[in-house]
């Protein structure tokens, strides 16, 4: 195993450990009950399932991922259809995003973050020549996104749909899609902005509240105000682990979407920057492992897309907590409490490791073959017959 591989695994383990610690700390309320342990046990159970899934995913060969990609895609599409059916899908806070199976909630849209990039990257590598043609290239590689993203939007889950679109655009960019296509796409966003008139009242309130945050903090959304107060109270070094006050029923979703604010209050700016540095290390080490592949290969495209998509989710969560973007329920990978997201994040890293490991295996096999060719056959003094 290379140094980059060891560092990649070590930093992933550090992030997972920080997540377990902060979930337990952020789950404490002003009236402590047994629910703190319940949250911790659920998080540990999800982490155990995710680690097992990541280990199994890391053992799968690249040719198997190519063969299973379409089945994974259509399987997730089926789950996304089932979750929209009343009586099958579970509706929570106005959104129908979960399937409850044997007492366990599963969020199919988290699985879509894995299935859609794999299938899209496989189509890109199979139809690389079509990417230079406007009509053939667009239809041949973007039709999976045209199926799965509307199903996620119907739930509704605007944040996950945006990440799925971002992952698709990243895959086609790495696959060789001409830059001018993206320029035309951004121009199409101008008439598409008319869709803002059809936003729901709470969505409009999020946008207006975000604008007001930088003019009048009192007019900002409540969760953003409390998040900024938490970050400001931490200072450079924080109040101390477990000694934060905002999580005591002041900061909403303290152990899920706004766990980064709890880190800022208890560990200070040094803790938040340290977390960002670890995430940068995971991303750079992952890209270093994948760079041994051909930049247009399925291994590099799928691995880079999955890893970047996970890193962007962490960046977006930090941006929401720090009021850099409008508030949206986006969990922090490996850090926030949760089941489906934690499992999907760990499995994603397992797939990245599987795709990266194939290059080292291929290079070791080729090195062995070259060494066998260089060793001369010994002269045994036997007669040569013709």
XYZ file of C-alpha atoms in Angstrom:
386
model
C 0.000 0.000 0.000
C 1.349 3.432 -0.927
C 1.778 6.338 1.474
C -1.141 8.171 -0.157
C -3.344 5.116 0.384
C -2.420 4.864 4.070
C -3.032 8.576 4.537
C -6.363 8.344 2.735
C -7.584 5.588 5.059
C -6.180 7.263 8.177
C -7.847 10.611 7.472
C -11.140 8.906 6.681
C -10.941 7.156 10.049
C -10.221 10.480 11.780
C -13.294 12.072 10.162
C -15.444 9.140 11.229
C -14.127 9.384 14.785
C -14.792 13.125 14.925
C -18.317 12.449 13.708
C -19.023 9.934 16.473
C -17.648 12.316 19.111
C -19.529 15.383 17.888
C -22.821 13.543 17.359
C -22.777 12.502 20.996
C -21.801 15.992 22.165
C -24.322 17.773 19.922
C -27.157 15.483 21.012
C -27.091 16.821 24.587
C -30.068 19.093 25.347
C -31.046 21.371 28.214
C -32.921 18.439 29.754
C -30.661 15.395 29.353
C -32.527 12.166 28.717
C -31.771 8.738 27.299
C -32.157 10.121 23.763
C -28.496 11.202 23.738
C -27.472 7.557 23.930
C -30.147 6.638 21.400
C -28.668 9.052 18.857
C -25.183 7.723 19.547
C -26.255 4.080 19.236
C -28.045 4.789 15.948
C -25.008 6.611 14.614
C -22.679 3.797 15.652
C -24.992 1.239 14.053
C -25.046 3.203 10.794
C -21.259 3.553 10.962
C -20.898 -0.203 11.411
C -23.137 -0.917 8.430
C -21.325 1.719 6.376
C -17.888 0.320 7.216
C -18.994 -3.166 6.243
C -20.450 -1.814 2.996
C -17.268 0.163 2.303
C -15.128 -2.926 2.879
C -17.252 -5.047 0.555
C -17.288 -2.275 -2.070
C -13.494 -2.035 -1.931
C -13.207 -5.730 -2.826
C -15.302 -5.467 -5.990
C -13.377 -5.408 -9.259
C -13.751 -2.632 -11.799
C -15.285 -4.915 -14.434
C -17.985 -5.838 -11.928
C -18.818 -2.161 -11.316
C -19.172 -1.750 -15.067
C -21.478 -4.735 -15.241
C -23.598 -3.750 -12.233
C -23.889 -0.002 -12.961
C -27.113 -0.231 -15.039
C -28.762 -2.564 -12.524
C -27.893 -0.213 -9.658
C -29.315 2.716 -11.608
C -32.643 1.106 -12.417
C -32.895 -0.333 -8.909
C -32.549 3.137 -7.401
C -35.108 4.496 -9.897
C -37.551 1.847 -8.705
C -36.962 2.830 -5.074
C -37.486 6.514 -5.929
C -40.820 5.643 -7.536
C -41.871 3.531 -4.551
C -41.039 6.294 -2.089
C -43.556 8.588 -3.840
C -46.433 6.134 -3.408
C -48.613 6.959 -0.366
C -48.603 4.103 2.101
C -45.165 2.931 0.987
C -43.046 6.052 1.293
C -42.798 7.805 4.663
C -43.596 11.512 4.780
C -41.652 13.635 7.270
C -41.921 17.455 7.529
C -43.790 17.673 4.227
C -41.286 15.626 2.221
C -41.717 12.023 1.126
C -38.117 10.782 0.989
C -37.899 7.657 3.138
C -38.771 3.998 2.910
C -39.241 2.222 6.223
C -38.110 -1.396 6.007
C -38.227 -3.574 9.139
C -38.144 -0.483 11.350
C -35.161 1.016 9.492
C -35.519 4.179 7.381
C -33.786 4.173 3.996
C -33.413 7.288 1.843
C -33.177 6.242 -1.831
C -31.963 9.675 -2.948
C -28.698 9.035 -1.059
C -28.198 5.867 -3.092
C -28.791 7.916 -6.245
C -25.576 9.825 -5.464
C -23.746 6.557 -6.159
C -25.829 4.957 -8.906
C -26.170 7.993 -11.202
C -22.422 8.870 -11.428
C -21.458 5.237 -12.044
C -23.935 4.816 -14.897
C -23.210 8.235 -16.395
C -19.442 7.652 -16.374
C -19.929 4.239 -17.969
C -21.983 5.834 -20.776
C -19.332 8.516 -21.262
C -16.522 5.998 -21.691
C -18.669 3.881 -24.043
C -19.755 6.840 -26.177
C -16.705 9.098 -26.020
C -16.942 9.883 -29.746
C -20.524 11.148 -29.405
C -19.541 13.829 -26.887
C -18.358 16.096 -29.715
C -21.805 15.975 -31.360
C -24.426 18.244 -29.812
C -27.514 16.075 -30.144
C -26.056 12.579 -29.920
C -23.644 13.540 -27.135
C -26.286 15.250 -25.019
C -28.897 12.536 -25.274
C -26.528 9.605 -24.968
C -24.988 10.631 -21.633
C -27.535 12.906 -19.956
C -30.702 10.821 -20.235
C -30.075 9.006 -16.898
C -29.996 12.389 -15.118
C -33.187 13.345 -16.939
C -34.912 10.350 -15.341
C -33.568 10.291 -11.816
C -33.348 14.021 -10.986
C -37.073 14.770 -11.579
C -37.955 11.860 -9.280
C -35.845 13.450 -6.538
C -37.369 16.890 -7.175
C -40.883 15.515 -6.732
C -40.125 14.347 -3.162
C -39.177 17.315 -2.871
C -35.414 17.338 -2.283
C -33.924 20.311 -4.095
C -30.503 20.015 -2.454
C -29.900 16.392 -3.467
C -31.194 17.116 -6.975
C -28.660 19.950 -7.285
C -25.841 17.632 -6.189
C -26.915 14.992 -8.695
C -26.875 17.579 -11.480
C -23.494 18.838 -10.322
C -22.076 15.313 -10.343
C -23.403 14.714 -13.843
C -21.911 17.952 -15.185
C -18.586 17.148 -13.538
C -18.561 13.689 -15.137
C -19.237 15.004 -18.647
C -16.638 17.748 -18.177
C -13.963 15.245 -17.172
C -15.116 13.014 -20.018
C -14.304 15.650 -22.626
C -17.518 17.611 -23.118
C -16.595 20.866 -24.917
C -16.541 23.984 -22.747
C -18.909 25.795 -25.121
C -21.683 23.377 -24.124
C -21.447 24.619 -20.541
C -21.527 28.222 -21.740
C -24.794 27.563 -23.579
C -26.119 25.807 -20.502
C -25.436 28.836 -18.302
C -27.208 31.045 -20.814
C -30.237 28.792 -20.545
C -30.322 29.478 -16.813
C -31.460 33.035 -17.533
C -34.954 32.105 -18.804
C -35.038 29.250 -16.298
C -34.823 31.821 -13.499
C -38.486 32.562 -14.222
C -39.179 29.420 -12.223
C -38.498 31.451 -9.065
C -42.094 32.656 -9.327
C -43.259 29.094 -8.688
C -41.274 28.596 -5.483
C -43.157 27.723 -2.334
C -43.475 30.401 0.378
C -40.950 28.777 2.707
C -38.421 28.568 -0.171
C -38.881 32.256 -0.964
C -38.444 33.047 2.724
C -35.113 31.205 2.743
C -33.835 33.288 -0.169
C -35.004 36.624 1.215
C -33.736 35.717 4.681
C -30.325 34.874 3.257
C -30.136 38.286 1.574
C -31.154 40.018 4.799
C -28.526 38.150 6.812
C -25.746 40.432 5.590
C -27.780 43.623 6.109
C -29.756 42.987 9.278
C -28.910 39.941 11.390
C -32.203 40.235 13.290
C -34.083 39.603 10.018
C -32.055 36.510 9.177
C -33.584 33.021 9.513
C -33.481 31.727 13.084
C -31.201 28.773 12.376
C -28.663 31.002 10.618
C -28.638 33.480 13.502
C -28.028 30.728 16.026
C -25.393 29.152 13.808
C -23.429 32.396 13.548
C -23.763 32.961 17.293
C -22.364 29.467 17.897
C -19.378 30.072 15.636
C -18.704 33.477 17.190
C -18.922 32.143 20.755
C -16.208 29.584 20.061
C -13.503 32.116 19.289
C -10.091 30.733 18.441
C -9.982 27.685 20.693
C -13.616 27.042 21.642
C -15.515 26.626 24.881
C -14.251 23.081 25.314
C -15.514 19.729 24.135
C -19.028 19.125 25.447
C -19.295 22.633 26.954
C -21.230 24.351 24.181
C -24.420 26.219 25.079
C -26.137 26.723 21.739
C -26.878 23.004 21.339
C -28.999 23.178 24.502
C -32.243 23.666 22.547
C -31.097 26.944 20.899
C -29.430 25.680 17.701
C -31.852 23.710 15.480
C -30.669 20.363 14.066
C -27.502 20.609 16.147
C -26.444 16.991 15.582
C -27.317 16.828 11.874
C -27.309 19.789 9.492
C -25.622 22.264 11.882
C -23.118 20.019 13.612
C -20.329 22.147 12.090
C -21.578 25.086 14.201
C -21.277 22.939 17.326
C -17.696 22.126 16.337
C -17.043 25.858 15.963
C -18.421 26.641 19.415
C -16.717 23.799 21.289
C -13.431 23.532 19.374
C -13.216 27.059 17.998
C -11.790 28.259 14.721
C -8.875 25.863 15.125
C -11.286 22.918 15.204
C -13.276 24.000 12.151
C -10.153 24.762 10.128
C -8.652 21.454 11.224
C -11.728 19.652 9.911
C -11.439 21.478 6.588
C -7.745 20.538 6.333
C -8.546 16.853 6.931
C -11.193 16.944 4.206
C -8.676 18.530 1.825
C -6.238 15.755 2.678
C -8.807 13.050 1.955
C -9.649 14.609 -1.395
C -6.053 15.157 -2.497
C -4.991 11.649 -1.473
C -7.985 10.167 -3.298
C -7.183 12.090 -6.476
C -3.550 11.039 -6.154
C -4.583 7.384 -6.021
C -6.899 7.779 -9.010
C -4.339 9.715 -11.066
C -2.568 6.470 -11.970
C -5.450 5.784 -14.381
C -6.007 7.229 -17.832
C -7.918 10.529 -17.326
C -10.601 9.334 -19.766
C -10.992 5.858 -18.217
C -14.063 4.709 -16.327
C -12.003 4.273 -13.155
C -10.773 7.866 -13.106
C -14.079 9.423 -14.212
C -16.247 7.523 -11.727
C -13.789 7.788 -8.835
C -13.144 11.507 -9.317
C -16.840 12.272 -9.705
C -17.851 10.359 -6.578
C -15.031 11.835 -4.494
C -15.620 15.405 -5.695
C -19.352 15.078 -5.153
C -18.711 14.039 -1.541
C -16.261 16.892 -0.994
C -18.662 19.446 -2.469
C -21.366 18.237 -0.086
C -19.052 18.962 2.845
C -18.209 22.391 1.382
C -21.873 23.215 0.872
C -22.723 22.235 4.460
C -19.983 24.562 5.737
C -21.271 27.307 3.425
C -24.808 26.969 4.811
C -23.621 27.041 8.419
C -21.494 30.134 7.769
C -24.328 31.908 5.848
C -22.430 31.881 2.556
C -25.366 30.298 0.683
C -29.114 30.176 1.376
C -30.055 27.697 4.134
C -30.788 24.178 2.951
C -30.882 20.883 4.800
C -27.528 19.387 3.751
C -25.777 17.017 6.125
C -22.007 16.960 6.603
C -20.606 13.641 5.291
C -19.150 11.373 8.002
C -19.808 14.051 10.648
C -23.580 14.588 10.842
C -25.841 12.123 12.594
C -27.774 10.011 10.159
C -28.260 6.599 8.690
C -28.558 6.608 4.911
C -26.163 9.511 4.370
C -23.443 8.027 6.578
C -23.740 4.604 4.961
C -23.770 6.088 1.446
C -20.733 8.274 2.217
C -18.681 5.347 3.509
C -19.706 3.119 0.587
C -18.734 5.942 -1.781
C -15.233 6.030 -0.276
C -15.094 2.242 -0.553
C -15.901 2.461 -4.262
C -13.246 5.131 -4.748
C -10.731 2.837 -3.044
C -11.825 -0.051 -5.279
C -11.403 2.017 -8.440
C -8.032 3.358 -7.298
C -6.782 -0.052 -6.160
C -7.256 -1.516 -9.632
C -4.460 0.674 -10.986
C -1.949 -0.492 -8.399
C -2.909 -4.101 -9.021
C -2.585 -3.654 -12.779
C 0.806 -1.982 -12.402
C 2.077 -4.702 -10.066
C 1.003 -7.408 -12.506
C 2.691 -5.612 -15.397
C 5.854 -5.157 -13.324
C 5.889 -8.869 -12.586
C 5.517 -9.657 -16.277
C 8.346 -7.297 -17.197
C 10.600 -8.794 -14.536
C 9.874 -12.283 -15.853
C 10.848 -11.168 -19.342
C 14.131 -9.699 -18.120
C 15.276 -12.884 -16.324
C 17.151 -15.075 -18.861
C 16.320 -18.751 -19.069
C 19.156 -20.712 -17.416
C 21.447 -22.805 -19.599
C 21.118 -26.378 -18.334
C 23.500 -27.850 -20.883
C 20.790 -29.962 -22.440
C 20.971 -30.829 -26.161
C 18.763 -28.791 -28.423
C 16.639 -30.825 -30.782
C 15.129 -29.494 -33.948
